[in-house]
Amino acid sequence: MKWLRNNWQEIPGLVANHVTLSIPAIVFSVIIAVPIGRLAHKRRLIGGPVLGIASLLYAIPSLPLIIAILVLTGLSARSMWTMTIALTVYGVALLVRTSADAFAAVDKNVHDAAVAMGHSGMSVFWRVDLPLAVPVLVSGIRVMTVSTVSLVTVGALVGQSGLGWLLTNGFQRGIAAEVATGVIATALLAVILDGLVMVAGRLLTPWTVRRHRRGKPARVTRRSRGALA
Amino acid sequence: MNYISAAFGWLANSAEWRGSTGIPTRLAQHLITTGIVVGLALVISLPIGILVGHTHRGAGVVGAVAGAARAIPTLGLLTLFGLMWGIGLKAPILALVILAIPSALAGAYAGIQAIDPAVSDAARAIGMSELRIILQVEIPLGAPVIIGGIRAATLQVVATATLAAYIADNGLGRYLFHGLEAHNYAEMLGGAMLVIALALILEVVLAAIQRWVKLRVTNPRSSRRQQLHI
């Protein structure tokens, strides 16, 4: 606590750096993973190998990947692009499967009806498939956001700024309070960004919120019927 | 590109394959740590996950634990435990066990929970005890998903055991940290390639095991023992 009282001014800057490293990777991951997921869903022949590669990429440990990117691209250890590339690799690997699931969850009849009404391929994607895939997509983006925020801390080992610095600096100086602050601040940041993604998802799909409200009484009766039985 | 050949040069150097800091020793340390951690995590999480899946009680707690664990930075838990228990294997093993539990727990729970309740009820109706239902009906049917959870936990531990080298003189991660300190790019990249290769091999092997078990569950006729019964 004493450490926090004396050093709290450092934290906003570290949070800002942490967010600066997280957001681009999250955005790039969504932009890259959604089309790949859609392709994997539409073309089963490509889908299998694509999902296999994604799960292999996700299996690569983080520090070795960061180091490999560092050495192979010749980027500086402190360049944010080193982290952005590494985090995007994980983000895409994590999100491709959920994207494929999200498009698979779209009712086939709705999709076919849109085609029958004369929507072009692009129009079906933007105005029918993508909006209907958003709820499942958002659940995947939330998982990916939390994992990205947590992974940014590993960058501290190669000299990247962010809340991970509290972990390495606190460990080297033997200040448990500094490390604990880093852990809690990172977890809090992850929860906050997760909440923001959830709210964005709700705002993008107002119809799901309305359906929930309508669905409630039905659920209550089913549950009370179970209690009676 | 000369870094890649330098890394292969480092890997090919026979001096790196001998002694207490040699690649075979480090690889063995890495695998032993992973084995201990996964073993401990499974002993704790499988019974709990299977029980929650069987009774359908406490599912919310399992979900919350699995979700919250993702938000905790791995490196933070390692360094915090390292400060609490000092240099040695106790701190990384405990931290890694905590990190491995959620995946294994979620897999065990999801595997059992997803089984059609009518199947368990049928087993109950023909007079099977609850223990027999769990052991002979639910665990075999849930096995592919349970193994999926074990696979995720193992991969996570192998990856994170690399970071454990930050607080303990153990495992393949030592090459990464030593290389970083000494600005030895050949050692850094060589070590990174070793860890990546190990993780990828494990992933492929575990995925194959999972697929094989899934095949046995969805198409039991392909298993010989079942054929004899028919």
Tab-separated table of C-alpha atoms in Angstrom:
chain	number	residue	atom	x	y	z
A	1	MET	CA	0.000	0.000	0.000
A	2	LYS	CA	2.872	2.328	0.840
A	3	TRP	CA	4.334	1.652	-2.590
A	4	LEU	CA	1.036	2.523	-4.253
A	5	ARG	CA	0.737	5.765	-2.279
A	6	ASN	CA	4.205	6.876	-3.372
A	7	ASN	CA	4.066	5.696	-6.962
A	8	TRP	CA	0.468	5.963	-8.145
A	9	GLN	CA	1.408	8.740	-10.598
A	10	GLU	CA	3.208	6.155	-12.758
A	11	ILE	CA	0.091	4.098	-13.325
A	12	PRO	CA	-1.975	6.255	-15.740
A	13	GLY	CA	0.951	6.427	-18.185
A	14	LEU	CA	1.429	2.668	-18.031
A	15	VAL	CA	-2.298	2.077	-18.527
A	16	ALA	CA	-2.235	4.391	-21.556
A	17	ASN	CA	0.702	2.479	-23.060
A	18	HIS	CA	-1.020	-0.809	-22.295
A	19	VAL	CA	-4.178	0.315	-24.084
A	20	THR	CA	-2.130	1.674	-27.016
A	21	LEU	CA	-0.584	-1.774	-27.436
A	22	SER	CA	-3.885	-3.673	-27.002
A	23	ILE	CA	-6.397	-1.788	-29.160
A	24	PRO	CA	-4.675	-1.935	-32.580
A	25	ALA	CA	-4.073	-5.676	-32.160
A	26	ILE	CA	-7.725	-6.242	-31.211
A	27	VAL	CA	-8.958	-4.200	-34.197
A	28	PHE	CA	-6.565	-5.870	-36.674
A	29	SER	CA	-7.532	-9.296	-35.354
A	30	VAL	CA	-11.222	-8.638	-35.970
A	31	ILE	CA	-10.583	-7.229	-39.463
A	32	ILE	CA	-8.444	-10.230	-40.423
A	33	ALA	CA	-10.256	-13.052	-38.615
A	34	VAL	CA	-13.868	-12.304	-39.633
A	35	PRO	CA	-13.363	-12.725	-43.418
A	36	ILE	CA	-11.221	-15.827	-42.832
A	37	GLY	CA	-13.882	-17.254	-40.526
A	38	ARG	CA	-16.578	-16.582	-43.094
A	39	LEU	CA	-14.480	-18.251	-45.804
A	40	ALA	CA	-13.827	-21.230	-43.517
A	41	HIS	CA	-17.571	-21.540	-42.977
A	42	LYS	CA	-18.529	-21.172	-46.641
A	43	ARG	CA	-15.859	-23.408	-48.146
A	44	ARG	CA	-15.552	-26.503	-45.986
A	45	LEU	CA	-12.561	-27.726	-48.003
A	46	ILE	CA	-10.541	-24.654	-46.985
A	47	GLY	CA	-12.189	-24.450	-43.586
A	48	GLY	CA	-10.640	-27.558	-42.047
A	49	PRO	CA	-7.013	-26.682	-42.770
A	50	VAL	CA	-7.577	-22.995	-41.897
A	51	LEU	CA	-8.981	-23.865	-38.461
A	52	GLY	CA	-6.146	-26.370	-37.967
A	53	ILE	CA	-3.529	-23.723	-38.716
A	54	ALA	CA	-5.281	-21.303	-36.373
A	55	SER	CA	-5.130	-23.739	-33.487
A	56	LEU	CA	-1.434	-24.409	-34.249
A	57	LEU	CA	-0.688	-20.664	-34.220
A	58	TYR	CA	-2.441	-20.337	-30.898
A	59	ALA	CA	-0.232	-23.121	-29.507
A	60	ILE	CA	2.938	-21.066	-30.088
A	61	PRO	CA	4.203	-19.739	-26.745
A	62	SER	CA	4.152	-15.941	-26.497
A	63	LEU	CA	7.704	-15.013	-25.517
A	64	PRO	CA	9.336	-17.190	-28.205
A	65	LEU	CA	6.970	-15.704	-30.800
A	66	ILE	CA	7.802	-12.138	-29.736
A	67	ILE	CA	11.513	-12.942	-29.877
A	68	ALA	CA	11.176	-14.612	-33.278
A	69	ILE	CA	9.320	-11.563	-34.645
A	70	LEU	CA	11.906	-9.269	-33.096
A	71	VAL	CA	14.856	-11.087	-34.622
A	72	LEU	CA	13.322	-11.940	-37.992
A	73	THR	CA	11.740	-8.558	-38.803
A	74	GLY	CA	14.647	-6.547	-37.430
A	75	LEU	CA	12.185	-4.308	-35.576
A	76	SER	CA	13.417	-2.676	-32.384
A	77	ALA	CA	12.500	-4.462	-29.140
A	78	ARG	CA	10.716	-1.276	-28.084
A	79	SER	CA	8.778	-0.832	-31.319
A	80	MET	CA	5.064	-1.252	-30.732
A	81	TRP	CA	4.786	-3.153	-34.016
A	82	THR	CA	6.644	-6.118	-32.550
A	83	MET	CA	3.898	-6.517	-29.980
A	84	THR	CA	1.111	-5.626	-32.408
A	85	ILE	CA	2.171	-8.371	-34.824
A	86	ALA	CA	2.504	-10.980	-32.062
A	87	LEU	CA	-0.812	-10.044	-30.441
A	88	THR	CA	-2.575	-10.007	-33.817
A	89	VAL	CA	-1.320	-13.528	-34.553
A	90	TYR	CA	-2.906	-14.757	-31.311
A	91	GLY	CA	-6.016	-12.651	-31.773
A	92	VAL	CA	-6.633	-14.028	-35.273
A	93	ALA	CA	-5.878	-17.597	-34.146
A	94	LEU	CA	-8.374	-17.257	-31.320
A	95	LEU	CA	-11.086	-15.491	-33.314
A	96	VAL	CA	-11.102	-17.445	-36.601
A	97	ARG	CA	-12.874	-20.451	-35.057
A	98	THR	CA	-15.499	-18.298	-33.335
A	99	SER	CA	-16.056	-16.365	-36.574
A	100	ALA	CA	-16.700	-19.586	-38.458
A	101	ASP	CA	-19.082	-20.662	-35.666
A	102	ALA	CA	-20.770	-17.251	-35.758
A	103	PHE	CA	-21.590	-17.541	-39.463
A	104	ALA	CA	-22.649	-21.168	-38.992
A	105	ALA	CA	-25.089	-19.974	-36.309
A	106	VAL	CA	-26.934	-17.754	-38.824
A	107	ASP	CA	-30.242	-19.382	-39.743
A	108	LYS	CA	-29.783	-20.930	-43.191
A	109	ASN	CA	-33.382	-20.037	-44.137
A	110	VAL	CA	-32.825	-16.349	-43.422
A	111	HIS	CA	-29.692	-16.397	-45.562
A	112	ASP	CA	-31.519	-18.194	-48.392
A	113	ALA	CA	-34.483	-15.836	-48.142
A	114	ALA	CA	-32.145	-12.858	-48.555
A	115	VAL	CA	-30.621	-14.470	-51.639
A	116	ALA	CA	-34.098	-15.190	-53.026
A	117	MET	CA	-35.099	-11.556	-52.505
A	118	GLY	CA	-32.264	-10.612	-54.843
A	119	HIS	CA	-29.533	-9.458	-52.469
A	120	SER	CA	-26.109	-9.615	-54.082
A	121	GLY	CA	-23.373	-11.658	-52.423
A	122	MET	CA	-21.858	-8.547	-50.834
A	123	SER	CA	-25.235	-7.292	-49.712
A	124	VAL	CA	-26.128	-10.631	-48.114
A	125	PHE	CA	-22.853	-10.514	-46.204
A	126	TRP	CA	-23.089	-6.909	-44.976
A	127	ARG	CA	-26.831	-6.661	-44.393
A	128	VAL	CA	-27.865	-10.183	-43.367
A	129	ASP	CA	-25.074	-12.608	-42.427
A	130	LEU	CA	-22.743	-10.209	-40.597
A	131	PRO	CA	-25.389	-8.526	-38.412
A	132	LEU	CA	-26.859	-11.913	-37.471
A	133	ALA	CA	-23.381	-13.249	-36.679
A	134	VAL	CA	-22.588	-10.355	-34.338
A	135	PRO	CA	-23.791	-11.935	-31.059
A	136	VAL	CA	-21.503	-14.974	-31.405
A	137	LEU	CA	-18.729	-12.804	-32.860
A	138	VAL	CA	-18.898	-10.505	-29.854
A	139	SER	CA	-18.519	-13.437	-27.471
A	140	GLY	CA	-15.318	-14.385	-29.346
A	141	ILE	CA	-14.039	-10.793	-29.421
A	142	ARG	CA	-14.581	-10.538	-25.666
A	143	VAL	CA	-12.456	-13.630	-25.001
A	144	MET	CA	-9.809	-12.334	-27.401
A	145	THR	CA	-9.796	-8.869	-25.780
A	146	VAL	CA	-9.201	-10.274	-22.301
A	147	SER	CA	-6.462	-12.580	-23.563
A	148	THR	CA	-4.773	-9.718	-25.488
A	149	VAL	CA	-4.726	-7.362	-22.495
A	150	SER	CA	-3.215	-10.115	-20.374
A	151	LEU	CA	-0.616	-11.007	-23.048
A	152	VAL	CA	0.629	-7.425	-23.382
A	153	THR	CA	2.358	-7.879	-20.009
A	154	VAL	CA	4.736	-10.457	-21.543
A	155	GLY	CA	6.137	-7.612	-23.681
A	156	ALA	CA	7.739	-6.195	-20.536
A	157	LEU	CA	10.290	-9.006	-20.742
A	158	VAL	CA	11.694	-7.528	-23.966
A	159	GLY	CA	11.443	-3.934	-22.748
A	160	GLN	CA	7.936	-2.922	-23.862
A	161	SER	CA	6.090	-0.418	-21.725
A	162	GLY	CA	2.681	-1.105	-20.186
A	163	LEU	CA	1.424	-2.566	-16.938
A	164	GLY	CA	3.779	-5.525	-17.404
A	165	TRP	CA	6.588	-3.178	-16.406
A	166	LEU	CA	5.205	-3.206	-12.859
A	167	LEU	CA	5.627	-7.001	-12.852
A	168	THR	CA	9.253	-7.132	-14.015
A	169	ASN	CA	10.384	-3.997	-12.167
A	170	GLY	CA	8.593	-5.092	-8.996
A	171	PHE	CA	10.137	-8.548	-9.220
A	172	GLN	CA	13.661	-7.231	-9.763
A	173	ARG	CA	13.364	-4.780	-6.871
A	174	GLY	CA	11.557	-7.292	-4.648
A	175	ILE	CA	8.451	-5.130	-4.143
A	176	ALA	CA	5.452	-7.469	-3.939
A	177	ALA	CA	3.034	-4.525	-3.726
A	178	GLU	CA	4.228	-3.271	-7.132
A	179	VAL	CA	3.740	-6.708	-8.725
A	180	ALA	CA	0.324	-7.089	-7.093
A	181	THR	CA	-0.660	-3.642	-8.391
A	182	GLY	CA	0.368	-4.724	-11.879
A	183	VAL	CA	-1.664	-7.935	-11.669
A	184	ILE	CA	-4.783	-6.213	-10.361
A	185	ALA	CA	-4.531	-3.263	-12.760
A	186	THR	CA	-4.124	-5.597	-15.751
A	187	ALA	CA	-7.088	-7.734	-14.696
A	188	LEU	CA	-9.206	-4.604	-14.121
A	189	LEU	CA	-8.268	-3.177	-17.524
A	190	ALA	CA	-9.187	-6.510	-19.129
A	191	VAL	CA	-12.568	-6.530	-17.385
A	192	ILE	CA	-13.266	-2.908	-18.399
A	193	LEU	CA	-12.403	-3.472	-22.082
A	194	ASP	CA	-14.414	-6.716	-21.996
A	195	GLY	CA	-17.398	-4.735	-20.708
A	196	LEU	CA	-16.975	-2.102	-23.433
A	197	VAL	CA	-16.975	-4.784	-26.137
A	198	MET	CA	-20.090	-6.326	-24.583
A	199	VAL	CA	-21.894	-2.955	-24.557
A	200	ALA	CA	-20.817	-2.286	-28.157
A	201	GLY	CA	-22.247	-5.675	-29.105
A	202	ARG	CA	-25.572	-4.848	-27.452
A	203	LEU	CA	-25.718	-1.476	-29.222
A	204	LEU	CA	-24.975	-3.115	-32.580
A	205	THR	CA	-27.737	-5.694	-32.132
A	206	PRO	CA	-30.680	-3.936	-30.496
A	207	TRP	CA	-33.022	-6.735	-31.601
A	208	THR	CA	-31.344	-9.296	-29.289
A	209	VAL	CA	-31.997	-7.082	-26.257
A	210	ARG	CA	-35.669	-6.776	-27.179
A	211	ARG	CA	-35.925	-10.512	-27.739
A	212	HIS	CA	-34.459	-11.155	-24.285
A	213	ARG	CA	-37.153	-9.063	-22.681
A	214	ARG	CA	-39.864	-10.855	-24.608
A	215	GLY	CA	-38.294	-14.236	-23.851
A	216	LYS	CA	-38.245	-13.766	-20.110
A	217	PRO	CA	-41.775	-14.804	-19.153
A	218	ALA	CA	-41.452	-18.000	-21.198
A	219	ARG	CA	-38.306	-18.935	-19.306
A	220	VAL	CA	-39.965	-18.286	-15.947
A	221	THR	CA	-42.921	-20.537	-16.735
A	222	ARG	CA	-40.661	-23.316	-17.904
A	223	ARG	CA	-38.647	-23.092	-14.702
A	224	SER	CA	-41.729	-23.000	-12.445
A	225	ARG	CA	-43.195	-25.937	-14.297
A	226	GLY	CA	-40.000	-27.824	-13.514
A	227	ALA	CA	-40.321	-26.883	-9.853
A	228	LEU	CA	-43.904	-28.201	-9.769
A	229	ALA	CA	-42.892	-31.492	-11.313
B	1	MET	CA	18.284	-13.996	-42.533
B	2	ASN	CA	21.795	-14.502	-41.101
B	3	TYR	CA	20.143	-14.665	-37.674
B	4	ILE	CA	18.360	-17.844	-38.780
B	5	SER	CA	21.594	-19.511	-39.837
B	6	ALA	CA	23.203	-18.299	-36.600
B	7	ALA	CA	20.333	-19.902	-34.680
B	8	PHE	CA	20.807	-23.174	-36.540
B	9	GLY	CA	24.534	-22.894	-35.859
B	10	TRP	CA	23.732	-22.529	-32.170
B	11	LEU	CA	21.420	-25.538	-32.324
B	12	ALA	CA	24.058	-27.603	-34.141
B	13	ASN	CA	26.847	-26.715	-31.705
B	14	SER	CA	27.636	-29.914	-29.819
B	15	ALA	CA	28.628	-27.908	-26.720
B	16	GLU	CA	24.974	-26.862	-26.380
B	17	TRP	CA	23.915	-30.511	-26.153
B	18	ARG	CA	26.031	-31.397	-23.094
B	19	GLY	CA	26.020	-30.757	-19.381
B	20	SER	CA	23.607	-29.260	-16.874
B	21	THR	CA	22.663	-26.344	-19.137
B	22	GLY	CA	22.597	-28.430	-22.321
B	23	ILE	CA	19.526	-28.755	-24.522
B	24	PRO	CA	18.633	-32.356	-23.452
B	25	THR	CA	18.757	-31.366	-19.752
B	26	ARG	CA	16.709	-28.210	-20.315
B	27	LEU	CA	14.202	-30.116	-22.443
B	28	ALA	CA	13.866	-32.798	-19.755
B	29	GLN	CA	13.368	-30.114	-17.074
B	30	HIS	CA	10.741	-28.446	-19.227
B	31	LEU	CA	8.844	-31.706	-19.794
B	32	ILE	CA	9.109	-32.853	-16.164
B	33	THR	CA	7.812	-29.510	-14.878
B	34	THR	CA	4.966	-29.653	-17.399
B	35	GLY	CA	4.143	-33.238	-16.393
B	36	ILE	CA	4.073	-32.457	-12.663
B	37	VAL	CA	1.957	-29.347	-13.163
B	38	VAL	CA	-0.567	-30.965	-15.514
B	39	GLY	CA	-0.796	-33.991	-13.187
B	40	LEU	CA	-1.499	-31.827	-10.140
B	41	ALA	CA	-3.971	-29.656	-12.036
B	42	LEU	CA	-5.881	-32.723	-13.295
B	43	VAL	CA	-6.045	-34.319	-9.833
B	44	ILE	CA	-7.708	-31.135	-8.589
B	45	SER	CA	-9.874	-30.139	-11.537
B	46	LEU	CA	-11.166	-33.380	-13.097
B	47	PRO	CA	-13.108	-34.657	-10.042
B	48	ILE	CA	-14.608	-31.205	-9.432
B	49	GLY	CA	-15.489	-30.651	-13.077
B	50	ILE	CA	-17.020	-34.110	-13.465
B	51	LEU	CA	-19.022	-33.722	-10.249
B	52	VAL	CA	-20.334	-30.305	-11.295
B	53	GLY	CA	-21.266	-31.679	-14.710
B	54	HIS	CA	-22.963	-34.710	-13.146
B	55	THR	CA	-24.975	-32.833	-10.516
B	56	HIS	CA	-25.537	-29.698	-12.666
B	57	ARG	CA	-24.744	-27.727	-9.509
B	58	GLY	CA	-22.155	-24.963	-9.348
B	59	ALA	CA	-21.936	-24.443	-13.112
B	60	GLY	CA	-21.956	-20.682	-12.638
B	61	VAL	CA	-18.945	-20.897	-10.321
B	62	VAL	CA	-17.003	-22.975	-12.861
B	63	GLY	CA	-17.781	-20.451	-15.598
B	64	ALA	CA	-16.784	-17.518	-13.418
B	65	VAL	CA	-13.496	-19.181	-12.390
B	66	ALA	CA	-12.618	-19.990	-15.995
B	67	GLY	CA	-13.462	-16.458	-17.158
B	68	ALA	CA	-11.668	-14.658	-14.334
B	69	ALA	CA	-8.530	-16.764	-14.740
B	70	ARG	CA	-8.118	-15.541	-18.307
B	71	ALA	CA	-7.845	-11.945	-17.086
B	72	ILE	CA	-4.953	-12.709	-14.696
B	73	PRO	CA	-1.620	-12.054	-16.398
B	74	THR	CA	0.503	-15.216	-16.267
B	75	LEU	CA	3.711	-13.286	-15.755
B	76	GLY	CA	2.128	-11.460	-12.808
B	77	LEU	CA	1.229	-14.662	-10.992
B	78	LEU	CA	4.736	-16.050	-11.633
B	79	THR	CA	6.572	-12.982	-10.366
B	80	LEU	CA	4.270	-12.574	-7.370
B	81	PHE	CA	4.742	-16.197	-6.320
B	82	GLY	CA	8.462	-15.880	-7.062
B	83	LEU	CA	8.716	-13.019	-4.574
B	84	MET	CA	6.658	-14.914	-2.005
B	85	TRP	CA	8.535	-18.221	-2.136
B	86	GLY	CA	11.918	-17.241	-3.509
B	87	ILE	CA	13.965	-18.815	-6.261
B	88	GLY	CA	13.174	-22.474	-6.865
B	89	LEU	CA	10.555	-24.650	-8.426
B	90	LYS	CA	7.811	-24.262	-5.822
B	91	ALA	CA	6.670	-20.834	-7.002
B	92	PRO	CA	6.475	-21.599	-10.744
B	93	ILE	CA	4.819	-24.984	-10.169
B	94	LEU	CA	2.117	-23.461	-7.979
B	95	ALA	CA	1.545	-20.582	-10.409
B	96	LEU	CA	1.354	-22.957	-13.375
B	97	VAL	CA	-1.085	-25.275	-11.563
B	98	ILE	CA	-3.391	-22.315	-10.917
B	99	LEU	CA	-3.189	-21.381	-14.608
B	100	ALA	CA	-3.860	-24.931	-15.807
B	101	ILE	CA	-6.892	-25.608	-13.609
B	102	PRO	CA	-9.507	-23.450	-15.427
B	103	SER	CA	-9.032	-25.081	-18.864
B	104	ALA	CA	-9.102	-28.617	-17.463
B	105	LEU	CA	-12.019	-27.778	-15.181
B	106	ALA	CA	-14.057	-26.192	-17.980
B	107	GLY	CA	-13.378	-29.166	-20.279
B	108	ALA	CA	-14.385	-31.752	-17.670
B	109	TYR	CA	-17.527	-29.836	-16.792
B	110	ALA	CA	-18.553	-29.167	-20.395
B	111	GLY	CA	-17.889	-32.766	-21.429
B	112	ILE	CA	-20.183	-34.250	-18.784
B	113	GLN	CA	-22.770	-31.495	-18.889
B	114	ALA	CA	-23.341	-31.822	-22.645
B	115	ILE	CA	-24.432	-35.464	-22.392
B	116	ASP	CA	-28.122	-35.994	-23.136
B	117	PRO	CA	-29.760	-36.332	-19.676
B	118	ALA	CA	-31.922	-39.131	-21.119
B	119	VAL	CA	-28.786	-41.293	-21.443
B	120	SER	CA	-27.866	-40.896	-17.771
B	121	ASP	CA	-31.499	-41.414	-16.778
B	122	ALA	CA	-31.650	-44.615	-18.816
B	123	ALA	CA	-28.548	-45.872	-16.999
B	124	ARG	CA	-30.216	-44.963	-13.698
B	125	ALA	CA	-33.406	-46.744	-14.727
B	126	ILE	CA	-31.611	-50.024	-15.403
B	127	GLY	CA	-30.253	-49.842	-11.858
B	128	MET	CA	-26.772	-48.396	-12.234
B	129	SER	CA	-25.374	-46.640	-9.159
B	130	GLU	CA	-24.424	-42.961	-9.500
B	131	LEU	CA	-20.725	-43.886	-9.350
B	132	ARG	CA	-21.142	-46.435	-12.139
B	133	ILE	CA	-23.098	-43.907	-14.216
B	134	ILE	CA	-20.224	-41.447	-13.876
B	135	LEU	CA	-17.468	-43.995	-14.536
B	136	GLN	CA	-19.093	-46.153	-17.225
B	137	VAL	CA	-21.498	-43.811	-19.001
B	138	GLU	CA	-20.676	-40.154	-18.527
B	139	ILE	CA	-16.866	-40.184	-18.554
B	140	PRO	CA	-16.612	-42.340	-21.723
B	141	LEU	CA	-19.199	-40.180	-23.520
B	142	GLY	CA	-17.648	-36.926	-22.348
B	143	ALA	CA	-14.080	-38.091	-23.002
B	144	PRO	CA	-13.440	-36.105	-26.220
B	145	VAL	CA	-14.356	-32.791	-24.589
B	146	ILE	CA	-12.585	-33.699	-21.331
B	147	ILE	CA	-9.441	-34.503	-23.314
B	148	GLY	CA	-9.879	-31.209	-25.188
B	149	GLY	CA	-9.662	-29.441	-21.831
B	150	ILE	CA	-6.565	-31.435	-20.869
B	151	ARG	CA	-5.044	-30.556	-24.247
B	152	ALA	CA	-5.659	-26.824	-23.718
B	153	ALA	CA	-4.256	-26.995	-20.178
B	154	THR	CA	-1.130	-28.884	-21.309
B	155	LEU	CA	-0.420	-26.461	-24.137
B	156	GLN	CA	-0.825	-23.529	-21.800
B	157	VAL	CA	1.560	-25.062	-19.260
B	158	VAL	CA	4.230	-25.884	-21.854
B	159	ALA	CA	4.054	-22.314	-23.108
B	160	THR	CA	4.044	-20.734	-19.671
B	161	ALA	CA	6.818	-22.987	-18.364
B	162	THR	CA	8.972	-20.890	-20.711
B	163	LEU	CA	8.127	-17.775	-18.712
B	164	ALA	CA	8.841	-19.684	-15.492
B	165	ALA	CA	12.529	-19.543	-16.434
B	166	TYR	CA	12.315	-15.854	-15.487
B	167	ILE	CA	12.074	-16.819	-11.810
B	168	ALA	CA	13.735	-20.271	-11.768
B	169	ASP	CA	16.816	-21.848	-13.351
B	170	ASN	CA	14.681	-24.353	-15.217
B	171	GLY	CA	13.507	-25.349	-18.652
B	172	LEU	CA	14.017	-24.191	-22.222
B	173	GLY	CA	13.012	-20.626	-21.360
B	174	ARG	CA	16.486	-20.128	-19.845
B	175	TYR	CA	17.924	-19.801	-23.352
B	176	LEU	CA	15.515	-16.969	-24.135
B	177	PHE	CA	16.277	-15.010	-20.977
B	178	HIS	CA	20.010	-15.695	-21.161
B	179	GLY	CA	20.017	-14.675	-24.808
B	180	LEU	CA	18.088	-11.490	-24.029
B	181	GLU	CA	20.517	-10.523	-21.250
B	182	ALA	CA	23.607	-11.291	-23.312
B	183	HIS	CA	22.153	-9.889	-26.593
B	184	ASN	CA	22.919	-13.289	-28.064
B	185	TYR	CA	20.471	-13.468	-30.966
B	186	ALA	CA	21.534	-16.971	-32.025
B	187	GLU	CA	20.743	-18.372	-28.574
B	188	MET	CA	17.493	-16.371	-28.336
B	189	LEU	CA	16.179	-17.515	-31.706
B	190	GLY	CA	17.508	-21.065	-31.290
B	191	GLY	CA	15.784	-21.338	-27.905
B	192	ALA	CA	12.597	-19.822	-29.320
B	193	MET	CA	12.607	-22.382	-32.136
B	194	LEU	CA	13.041	-25.236	-29.630
B	195	VAL	CA	10.086	-24.084	-27.518
B	196	ILE	CA	7.882	-23.451	-30.549
B	197	ALA	CA	8.736	-26.881	-31.990
B	198	LEU	CA	7.975	-28.564	-28.664
B	199	ALA	CA	4.611	-26.796	-28.363
B	200	LEU	CA	3.624	-27.590	-31.958
B	201	ILE	CA	4.559	-31.278	-31.608
B	202	LEU	CA	2.540	-31.547	-28.395
B	203	GLU	CA	-0.429	-29.802	-30.015
B	204	VAL	CA	-0.403	-32.157	-33.001
B	205	VAL	CA	-0.055	-35.269	-30.808
B	206	LEU	CA	-2.786	-34.211	-28.368
B	207	ALA	CA	-5.107	-33.200	-31.209
B	208	ALA	CA	-4.603	-36.650	-32.770
B	209	ILE	CA	-5.390	-38.365	-29.444
B	210	GLN	CA	-8.523	-36.249	-29.071
B	211	ARG	CA	-9.662	-37.099	-32.604
B	212	TRP	CA	-9.051	-40.819	-31.984
B	213	VAL	CA	-11.084	-40.797	-28.761
B	214	LYS	CA	-13.865	-38.826	-30.473
B	215	LEU	CA	-13.985	-41.402	-33.238
B	216	ARG	CA	-14.361	-44.184	-30.682
B	217	VAL	CA	-17.239	-42.383	-28.973
B	218	THR	CA	-19.173	-41.348	-32.078
B	219	ASN	CA	-18.549	-44.596	-33.948
B	220	PRO	CA	-18.089	-47.306	-31.324
B	221	ARG	CA	-18.311	-50.106	-33.909
B	222	SER	CA	-14.809	-49.203	-35.032
B	223	SER	CA	-13.453	-50.252	-31.661
B	224	ARG	CA	-12.644	-53.934	-31.442
B	225	ARG	CA	-13.853	-54.531	-27.893
B	226	GLN	CA	-17.317	-53.335	-28.772
B	227	GLN	CA	-17.425	-55.587	-31.815
B	228	LEU	CA	-16.763	-58.639	-29.653
B	229	HIS	CA	-19.718	-57.725	-27.470
B	230	ILE	CA	-21.991	-57.606	-30.490
